[in-house]
Short mmCIF file of C-alpha atoms and ligand atoms in Angstrom, two decimals:
data_model
loop_
_atom_site.label_atom_id
_atom_site.label_comp_id
_atom_site.label_asym_id
_atom_site.label_seq_id
_atom_site.Cartn_x
_atom_site.Cartn_y
_atom_site.Cartn_z
CA UNK A 1 197.06 130.66 89.11
CA UNK A 2 193.31 130.02 89.36
CA UNK A 3 192.94 128.51 85.88
CA UNK A 4 195.37 125.76 86.90
CA UNK A 5 193.22 124.82 89.86
CA UNK A 6 190.30 124.20 87.52
CA UNK A 7 192.24 121.73 85.42
CA UNK A 8 191.35 118.06 85.78
CA UNK A 9 194.28 116.10 87.15
CA UNK A 10 195.44 112.81 85.69
CA UNK A 11 197.84 110.41 87.36
CA UNK A 12 200.03 108.45 84.93
CA UNK A 13 201.32 105.18 86.44
CA UNK A 14 203.79 103.81 83.90
CA UNK A 15 207.39 102.63 84.02
CA UNK A 16 208.32 102.99 80.35
CA UNK A 17 209.75 106.48 80.16
CA UNK A 18 209.08 106.98 76.44
CA UNK A 19 205.40 106.15 76.95
CA UNK A 20 205.27 108.45 79.98
CA UNK A 21 206.62 111.26 77.81
CA UNK A 22 204.09 110.70 75.04
CA UNK A 23 201.22 110.49 77.54
CA UNK A 24 202.33 113.52 79.56
CA UNK A 25 202.78 115.66 76.46
CA UNK A 26 199.40 114.83 74.98
CA UNK A 27 197.55 115.07 78.27
CA UNK A 28 199.01 118.51 78.82
CA UNK A 29 198.15 119.57 75.26
CA UNK A 30 194.57 118.45 75.84
CA UNK A 31 194.32 120.84 78.79
CA UNK A 32 194.77 118.52 81.76
CA UNK A 33 197.28 118.64 84.56
CA UNK A 34 199.25 115.46 85.18
CA UNK A 35 201.45 113.71 87.68
CA UNK A 36 203.68 110.69 87.16
CA UNK A 37 204.45 107.54 89.12
CA UNK A 38 207.10 105.17 87.75
CA UNK A 39 206.22 102.06 89.76
CA UNK A 40 203.17 100.43 91.31
CA UNK A 41 203.87 101.35 94.92
CA UNK A 42 204.40 105.01 94.11
CA UNK A 43 201.31 104.91 91.89
CA UNK A 44 199.14 103.52 94.66
CA UNK A 45 200.48 105.99 97.20
CA UNK A 46 199.79 108.95 94.95
CA UNK A 47 196.40 107.64 93.80
CA UNK A 48 195.23 107.26 97.40
CA UNK A 49 195.78 110.96 98.09
CA UNK A 50 192.50 111.33 96.17
CA UNK A 51 193.82 114.35 94.30
CA UNK A 52 193.18 112.95 90.83
CA UNK A 53 190.21 112.99 88.49
CA UNK A 54 191.44 109.97 86.55
CA UNK A 55 194.22 107.38 86.73
CA UNK A 56 196.01 105.86 83.73
CA UNK A 57 197.44 102.57 84.91
CA UNK A 58 199.95 100.26 83.22
CA UNK A 59 199.72 96.57 84.19
CA UNK A 60 203.34 95.44 84.09
CA UNK A 61 204.94 97.63 86.71
CA UNK A 62 207.88 97.27 89.08
CA UNK A 63 207.19 96.73 92.82
CA UNK A 64 203.42 96.15 92.47
CA UNK A 65 201.52 95.15 89.34
CA UNK A 66 198.64 97.14 87.93
CA UNK A 67 196.01 94.55 88.92
CA UNK A 68 196.96 94.91 92.57
CA UNK A 69 197.22 98.69 92.36
CA UNK A 70 193.74 98.88 90.84
CA UNK A 71 192.20 96.58 93.44
CA UNK A 72 193.67 98.61 96.26
CA UNK A 73 192.57 101.91 94.77
CA UNK A 74 189.03 100.53 94.54
CA UNK A 75 188.96 99.62 98.21
CA UNK A 76 189.07 103.34 98.95
CA UNK A 77 188.16 105.42 95.91
CA UNK A 78 185.85 105.48 92.89
CA UNK A 79 188.16 107.62 90.76
CA UNK A 80 188.02 106.35 87.13
CA UNK A 81 190.89 104.00 86.27
CA UNK A 82 191.87 103.32 82.65
CA UNK A 83 194.18 100.34 82.25
CA UNK A 84 196.86 100.70 79.61
CA UNK A 85 197.95 97.23 78.57
CA UNK A 86 200.48 95.90 76.10
CA UNK A 87 198.57 92.79 75.18
CA UNK A 88 195.20 92.17 73.60
CA UNK A 89 194.90 88.86 75.48
CA UNK A 90 194.87 90.71 78.77
CA UNK A 91 191.61 92.43 77.89
CA UNK A 92 189.53 89.45 78.99
CA UNK A 93 191.49 89.29 82.21
CA UNK A 94 190.94 92.98 82.91
CA UNK A 95 187.23 92.75 82.26
CA UNK A 96 186.94 89.33 83.84
CA UNK A 97 188.63 89.93 87.16
CA UNK A 98 186.73 92.23 89.40
CA UNK A 99 189.63 94.60 89.82
CA UNK A 100 187.27 97.53 89.32
CA UNK A 101 188.87 99.14 86.30
CA UNK A 102 186.54 101.43 84.37
CA UNK A 103 188.17 100.98 81.02
CA UNK A 104 191.23 99.85 79.11
CA UNK A 105 193.27 100.68 76.04
CA UNK A 106 195.81 98.41 74.38
CA UNK A 107 199.33 99.45 73.36
CA UNK A 108 200.17 100.69 70.86
CA UNK A 109 197.24 103.02 71.45
CA UNK A 110 195.95 105.89 69.40
CA UNK A 111 196.28 109.13 71.31
CA UNK A 112 193.02 110.33 69.83
CA UNK A 113 191.17 107.29 71.18
CA UNK A 114 192.88 107.50 74.56
CA UNK A 115 191.96 111.17 74.94
CA UNK A 116 188.35 110.41 73.98
CA UNK A 117 188.25 107.70 76.66
CA UNK A 118 189.78 110.03 79.24
CA UNK A 119 187.21 112.70 78.45
CA UNK A 120 184.28 110.26 78.58
CA UNK A 121 185.37 108.77 81.92
CA UNK A 122 186.01 112.12 83.57
CA UNK A 123 182.65 113.46 82.37
CA UNK A 124 180.77 110.41 83.61
CA UNK A 125 182.51 110.56 86.98
CA UNK A 126 181.70 114.27 87.42
CA UNK A 127 178.04 113.58 86.56
CA UNK A 128 177.88 110.81 89.16
CA UNK A 129 179.18 113.17 91.81
CA UNK A 130 176.47 115.70 90.97
CA UNK A 131 173.78 113.01 91.12
CA UNK A 132 175.09 111.68 94.43
CA UNK A 133 175.15 115.17 95.90
CA UNK A 134 171.58 115.87 94.84
CA UNK A 135 170.21 113.35 97.36
CA UNK A 136 167.29 111.76 95.52
CA UNK A 137 164.31 111.23 97.80
CA UNK A 138 161.58 109.54 95.80
CA UNK A 139 161.29 105.80 95.23
CA UNK A 140 163.17 105.06 92.02
CA UNK A 141 163.20 101.29 92.23
CA UNK A 142 162.78 99.23 89.10
CA UNK A 143 161.08 95.88 89.57
CA UNK A 144 161.01 93.21 86.85
CA UNK A 145 159.46 90.03 88.19
CA UNK A 146 161.91 88.86 90.84
CA UNK A 147 164.62 91.34 89.94
CA UNK A 148 164.75 94.59 91.84
CA UNK A 149 167.08 97.50 91.15
CA UNK A 150 167.38 100.33 93.64
CA UNK A 151 169.37 103.19 92.07
CA UNK A 152 169.40 105.18 95.30
CA UNK A 153 171.35 102.42 97.00
CA UNK A 154 173.10 101.16 93.86
CA UNK A 155 171.68 97.81 94.84
CA UNK A 156 170.30 94.85 92.90
CA UNK A 157 168.41 91.96 94.42
CA UNK A 158 167.19 88.80 92.76
CA UNK A 159 164.50 86.84 94.65
CA UNK A 160 165.30 89.09 97.58
CA UNK A 161 168.99 88.17 97.60
CA UNK A 162 171.55 90.93 97.01
CA UNK A 163 173.56 90.49 93.79
CA UNK A 164 177.12 91.76 93.89
CA UNK A 165 177.75 93.68 90.66
CA UNK A 166 180.66 95.77 89.45
CA UNK A 167 179.91 99.38 88.68
CA UNK A 168 179.72 98.81 84.93
CA UNK A 169 177.57 95.68 85.28
CA UNK A 170 175.19 97.69 87.43
CA UNK A 171 175.10 100.64 85.03
CA UNK A 172 174.44 98.41 82.03
CA UNK A 173 171.66 96.54 83.82
CA UNK A 174 170.12 99.77 85.07
CA UNK A 175 170.17 101.31 81.62
CA UNK A 176 168.53 98.29 79.98
CA UNK A 177 166.03 97.77 82.80
CA UNK A 178 164.94 101.40 82.91
CA UNK A 179 164.13 101.00 79.20
CA UNK A 180 162.73 97.48 79.54
CA UNK A 181 161.55 95.97 76.26
CA UNK A 182 163.65 98.29 74.13
CA UNK A 183 166.49 96.74 72.12
CA UNK A 184 169.86 98.51 72.18
CA UNK A 185 172.69 97.83 69.75
CA UNK A 186 176.11 97.28 71.26
CA UNK A 187 177.25 100.56 69.75
CA UNK A 188 174.37 102.38 71.43
CA UNK A 189 175.21 100.78 74.76
CA UNK A 190 178.86 101.80 74.43
CA UNK A 191 177.74 105.34 73.81
CA UNK A 192 175.01 105.53 76.44
CA UNK A 193 176.50 103.43 79.25
CA UNK A 194 180.23 103.84 78.69
CA UNK A 195 179.98 107.34 77.25
CA UNK A 196 181.92 106.63 74.06
CA UNK A 197 181.32 107.52 70.48
CA UNK A 198 180.88 104.19 68.70
CA UNK A 199 184.07 104.83 66.83
CA UNK A 200 186.18 104.90 69.97
CA UNK A 201 184.72 101.94 71.78
CA UNK A 202 185.29 98.20 71.64
CA UNK A 203 182.02 96.28 71.41
CA UNK A 204 183.57 93.24 73.11
CA UNK A 205 183.37 95.27 76.30
CA UNK A 206 179.58 95.11 76.05
CA UNK A 207 179.52 91.37 75.31
CA UNK A 208 181.81 90.51 78.21
CA UNK A 209 179.80 92.65 80.62
CA UNK A 210 176.53 91.05 79.44
CA UNK A 211 178.03 87.58 79.89
CA UNK A 212 179.11 88.35 83.43
CA UNK A 213 175.76 89.90 84.29
CA UNK A 214 174.00 86.76 83.09
CA UNK A 215 176.24 84.56 85.20
CA UNK A 216 175.21 86.58 88.22
CA UNK A 217 171.51 87.06 87.46
CA UNK A 218 170.22 84.18 85.43
CA UNK A 219 169.34 80.70 86.68
CA UNK A 220 170.70 79.31 83.40
CA UNK A 221 172.99 81.91 81.76
CA UNK A 222 172.71 80.06 78.42
CA UNK A 223 168.92 80.52 78.50
CA UNK A 224 168.58 84.03 79.91
CA UNK A 225 165.16 85.15 81.13
CA UNK A 226 166.03 88.77 81.90
CA UNK A 227 168.94 89.85 79.74
CA UNK A 228 167.98 88.80 76.24
CA UNK A 229 170.00 88.78 73.01
CA UNK A 230 168.10 90.05 69.99
CA UNK A 231 170.10 88.26 67.32
CA UNK A 232 171.78 90.57 64.86
CA UNK A 233 170.50 93.65 66.70
CA UNK A 234 171.65 93.85 70.28
CA UNK A 235 170.43 93.36 73.84
CA UNK A 236 167.35 94.07 75.90
CA UNK A 237 165.95 93.43 79.35
CA UNK A 238 162.38 92.21 79.54
CA1 LIG B 1 205.25 98.49 82.04
#
């Protein structure tokens, strides 16, 4: 059936069967196709087929944990990965380790929020593919003093030295730097960089990403020269 081929496909990697059922039901209701893997090894194997538009990944899994699964997926694919975690405390770990996850939700999660996140991540990923396919030719580099951002190569250099950023760190920096001098609230950044409605996002995500960017870019991260906090308002690059 042709309409089935058009459906976005989501891989659910989760060992708790009741959660799998809830996820599968709601994902189907929302108009997506889904597939299930009940342990980390199976999840990785299926994910690496590249047949999915998004992966929902539990952390505590038999055979291989979600951190490892995510890392290995990222070595090969840029498919969006949303981590589904049971504990709030793990959020810092997810964002802190460079495992390459695009997003997270904490259990017990609201289905409405999860579906909004799924939609935002799939949309952003599809847009990236279109942009990559377009093959931009002109010079799009942004230069701010010693910081240089080359969106065609997804590359950032500071004093001529390449800075290794995660995808989200890069996207946040690029967004702020291409609007240098303009202050963005954390809610605006969630919406414009992460693709969420303010209501669905978690502003800590922005703070953690800013902190990590500063550690990588600034000589003294406590006295940032590029990525500035406008107290009570938000962030800007200048
Ligand atoms: Ca589990």
